PDB file of C-alpha atoms in Angstrom:
ATOM      1  CA  ILE S  18     -29.807-130.604  30.548  1.00 70.00           C
ATOM      2  CA  GLN S  19     -27.630-127.844  31.952  1.00 71.00           C
ATOM      3  CA  ASN S  20     -24.988-128.333  29.241  1.00 74.00           C
ATOM      4  CA  GLN S  21     -27.600-128.094  26.494  1.00 75.00           C
ATOM      5  CA  LEU S  22     -29.144-124.954  27.979  1.00 74.00           C
ATOM      6  CA  LEU S  23     -25.750-123.273  28.287  1.00 74.00           C
ATOM      7  CA  GLN S  24     -25.500-123.267  24.489  1.00 76.00           C
ATOM      8  CA  PHE S  25     -28.490-120.905  24.221  1.00 78.00           C
ATOM      9  CA  ASP S  26     -28.184-117.125  24.266  1.00 75.00           C
ATOM     10  CA  PHE S  27     -31.147-116.246  26.479  1.00 76.00           C
ATOM     11  CA  ARG S  28     -32.170-112.631  26.790  1.00 76.00           C
ATOM     12  CA  ASN S  29     -34.116-111.287  29.756  1.00 73.00           C
ATOM     13  CA  GLY S  30     -37.541-112.858  29.679  1.00 72.00           C
ATOM     14  CA  PRO S  31     -39.487-115.943  30.697  1.00 78.00           C
ATOM     15  CA  LEU S  32     -36.986-118.379  29.154  1.00 76.00           C
ATOM     16  CA  ARG S  33     -34.146-116.729  31.052  1.00 79.00           C
ATOM     17  CA  ARG S  34     -36.043-117.108  34.317  1.00 80.00           C
ATOM     18  CA  LYS S  35     -36.658-120.814  33.567  1.00 80.00           C
ATOM     19  CA  PHE S  36     -32.957-121.239  32.785  1.00 79.00           C
ATOM     20  CA  ASP S  37     -32.015-119.561  36.053  1.00 83.00           C
ATOM     21  CA  GLY S  38     -34.440-121.902  37.818  1.00 85.00           C
ATOM     22  CA  THR S  39     -32.592-124.921  36.437  1.00 83.00           C
ATOM     23  CA  LYS S  40     -29.294-123.483  37.668  1.00 85.00           C
ATOM     24  CA  TYR S  41     -30.689-123.071  41.185  1.00 88.00           C
ATOM     25  CA  ALA S  42     -32.225-126.556  41.131  1.00 88.00           C
ATOM     26  CA  LEU S  43     -28.860-128.006  40.096  1.00 85.00           C
ATOM     27  CA  LYS S  44     -27.142-126.115  42.925  1.00 89.00           C
ATOM     28  CA  THR S  45     -29.695-127.473  45.405  1.00 89.00           C
ATOM     29  CA  LEU S  46     -29.145-131.043  44.178  1.00 88.00           C
ATOM     30  CA  GLU S  47     -25.372-130.644  44.396  1.00 87.00           C
ATOM     31  CA  THR S  48     -25.692-129.368  47.967  1.00 89.00           C
ATOM     32  CA  LEU S  49     -27.924-132.294  48.876  1.00 87.00           C
ATOM     33  CA  LEU S  50     -25.498-134.780  47.328  1.00 86.00           C
ATOM     34  CA  TYR S  51     -22.626-133.212  49.277  1.00 85.00           C
ATOM     35  CA  GLU S  52     -24.565-133.376  52.542  1.00 85.00           C
ATOM     36  CA  LEU S  53     -25.431-137.030  51.915  1.00 83.00           C
ATOM     37  CA  SER S  54     -21.790-137.851  51.213  1.00 83.00           C
ATOM     38  CA  VAL S  55     -20.669-136.109  54.413  1.00 84.00           C
ATOM     39  CA  THR S  56     -23.189-137.988  56.549  1.00 83.00           C
ATOM     40  CA  GLY S  57     -22.029-141.317  55.125  1.00 76.00           C
ATOM     41  CA  SER S  58     -25.187-142.127  53.211  1.00 65.00           C
ATOM     42  CA  SER S  59     -24.545-144.258  50.180  1.00 61.00           C
ATOM     43  CA  GLU S  60     -26.176-144.243  46.756  1.00 59.00           C
ATOM     44  CA  PRO S  61     -28.945-146.741  46.100  1.00 55.00           C
ATOM     45  CA  PRO S  62     -27.700-149.686  44.022  1.00 50.00           C
ATOM     46  CA  ASP S  63     -29.642-148.627  40.919  1.00 56.00           C
ATOM     47  CA  ALA S  64     -28.462-144.990  40.953  1.00 56.00           C
ATOM     48  CA  LYS S  65     -25.813-145.638  38.283  1.00 54.00           C
ATOM     49  CA  ARG S  66     -28.409-147.180  35.951  1.00 52.00           C
ATOM     50  CA  PHE S  67     -30.690-144.181  36.520  1.00 54.00           C
ATOM     51  CA  LYS S  68     -27.922-141.729  35.581  1.00 56.00           C
ATOM     52  CA  GLU S  69     -27.329-143.561  32.298  1.00 58.00           C
ATOM     53  CA  ASP S  70     -31.048-143.609  31.436  1.00 60.00           C
ATOM     54  CA  LEU S  71     -31.319-139.819  31.806  1.00 59.00           C
ATOM     55  CA  THR S  72     -29.248-139.232  28.690  1.00 60.00           C
ATOM     56  CA  ALA S  73     -31.855-141.095  26.645  1.00 65.00           C
ATOM     57  CA  LEU S  74     -34.567-138.729  27.919  1.00 67.00           C
ATOM     58  CA  LEU S  75     -32.784-135.596  26.724  1.00 70.00           C
ATOM     59  CA  PRO S  76     -34.033-134.569  23.261  1.00 78.00           C
ATOM     60  CA  GLU S  77     -30.671-133.272  22.036  1.00 81.00           C
ATOM     61  CA  THR S  78     -31.669-132.939  18.379  1.00 84.00           C
ATOM     62  CA  GLU S  79     -34.808-131.004  19.284  1.00 84.00           C
ATOM     63  CA  LEU S  80     -32.841-128.690  21.554  1.00 81.00           C
ATOM     64  CA  THR S  81     -30.199-128.147  18.863  1.00 84.00           C
ATOM     65  CA  ASP S  82     -32.870-127.321  16.289  1.00 86.00           C
ATOM     66  CA  LEU S  83     -34.559-124.952  18.722  1.00 82.00           C
ATOM     67  CA  ARG S  84     -31.263-123.225  19.478  1.00 83.00           C
ATOM     68  CA  LYS S  85     -30.559-122.744  15.771  1.00 88.00           C
ATOM     69  CA  ARG S  86     -34.031-121.267  15.206  1.00 88.00           C
ATOM     70  CA  MET S  87     -33.560-118.894  18.124  1.00 85.00           C
ATOM     71  CA  GLU S  88     -30.127-117.820  16.844  1.00 86.00           C
ATOM     72  CA  ARG S  89     -31.605-117.154  13.388  1.00 90.00           C
ATOM     73  CA  ARG S  90     -34.418-115.111  14.938  1.00 88.00           C
ATOM     74  CA  ASP S  91     -31.897-113.129  16.972  1.00 87.00           C
ATOM     75  CA  GLU S  92     -29.867-112.411  13.806  1.00 89.00           C
ATOM     76  CA  MET S  93     -32.992-111.158  12.030  1.00 90.00           C
ATOM     77  CA  ARG S  94     -33.863-109.012  15.048  1.00 87.00           C
ATOM     78  CA  GLU S  95     -30.394-107.483  15.168  1.00 89.00           C
ATOM     79  CA  THR S  96     -30.494-106.778  11.417  1.00 90.00           C
ATOM     80  CA  LEU S  97     -33.853-105.047  11.777  1.00 89.00           C
ATOM     81  CA  ILE S  98     -32.600-102.939  14.686  1.00 87.00           C
ATOM     82  CA  LYS S  99     -29.499-101.969  12.724  1.00 87.00           C
ATOM     83  CA  LYS S 100     -31.585-100.972   9.666  1.00 87.00           C
ATOM     84  CA  SER S 101     -33.886 -98.843  11.784  1.00 87.00           C
ATOM     85  CA  ARG S 102     -30.896 -97.085  13.383  1.00 84.00           C
ATOM     86  CA  ASP S 103     -29.379 -96.420   9.964  1.00 76.00           C
ATOM     87  CA  GLY S 104     -32.632 -94.785   8.895  1.00 72.00           C
ATOM     88  CA  GLN S 105     -32.640 -92.539  11.950  1.00 71.00           C
ATOM     89  CA  LYS S 106     -29.052 -91.412  11.343  1.00 69.00           C
ATOM     90  CA  ALA S 107     -29.777 -90.254   7.774  1.00 59.00           C
TER      91      ALA S 107
END
């Protein structure tokens, strides 16, 4: 999920805060995994199967389409801002 979200260009707003939340959740999980490895705890036997099944849950095509729509919207926004600045300069 993190790799897919890194491809987006989030501006400040609610989506950015959600993205930051995923980063902090990932950091927390990494810390927990490290602490478990230090204490000698082992992974449950089905943990490898669970990791493989997660890739099937990720809607990569939907996320790619969403990213493209957001990029197009950002381009239109930038064009509009540039046109309005050009009008102010004249």
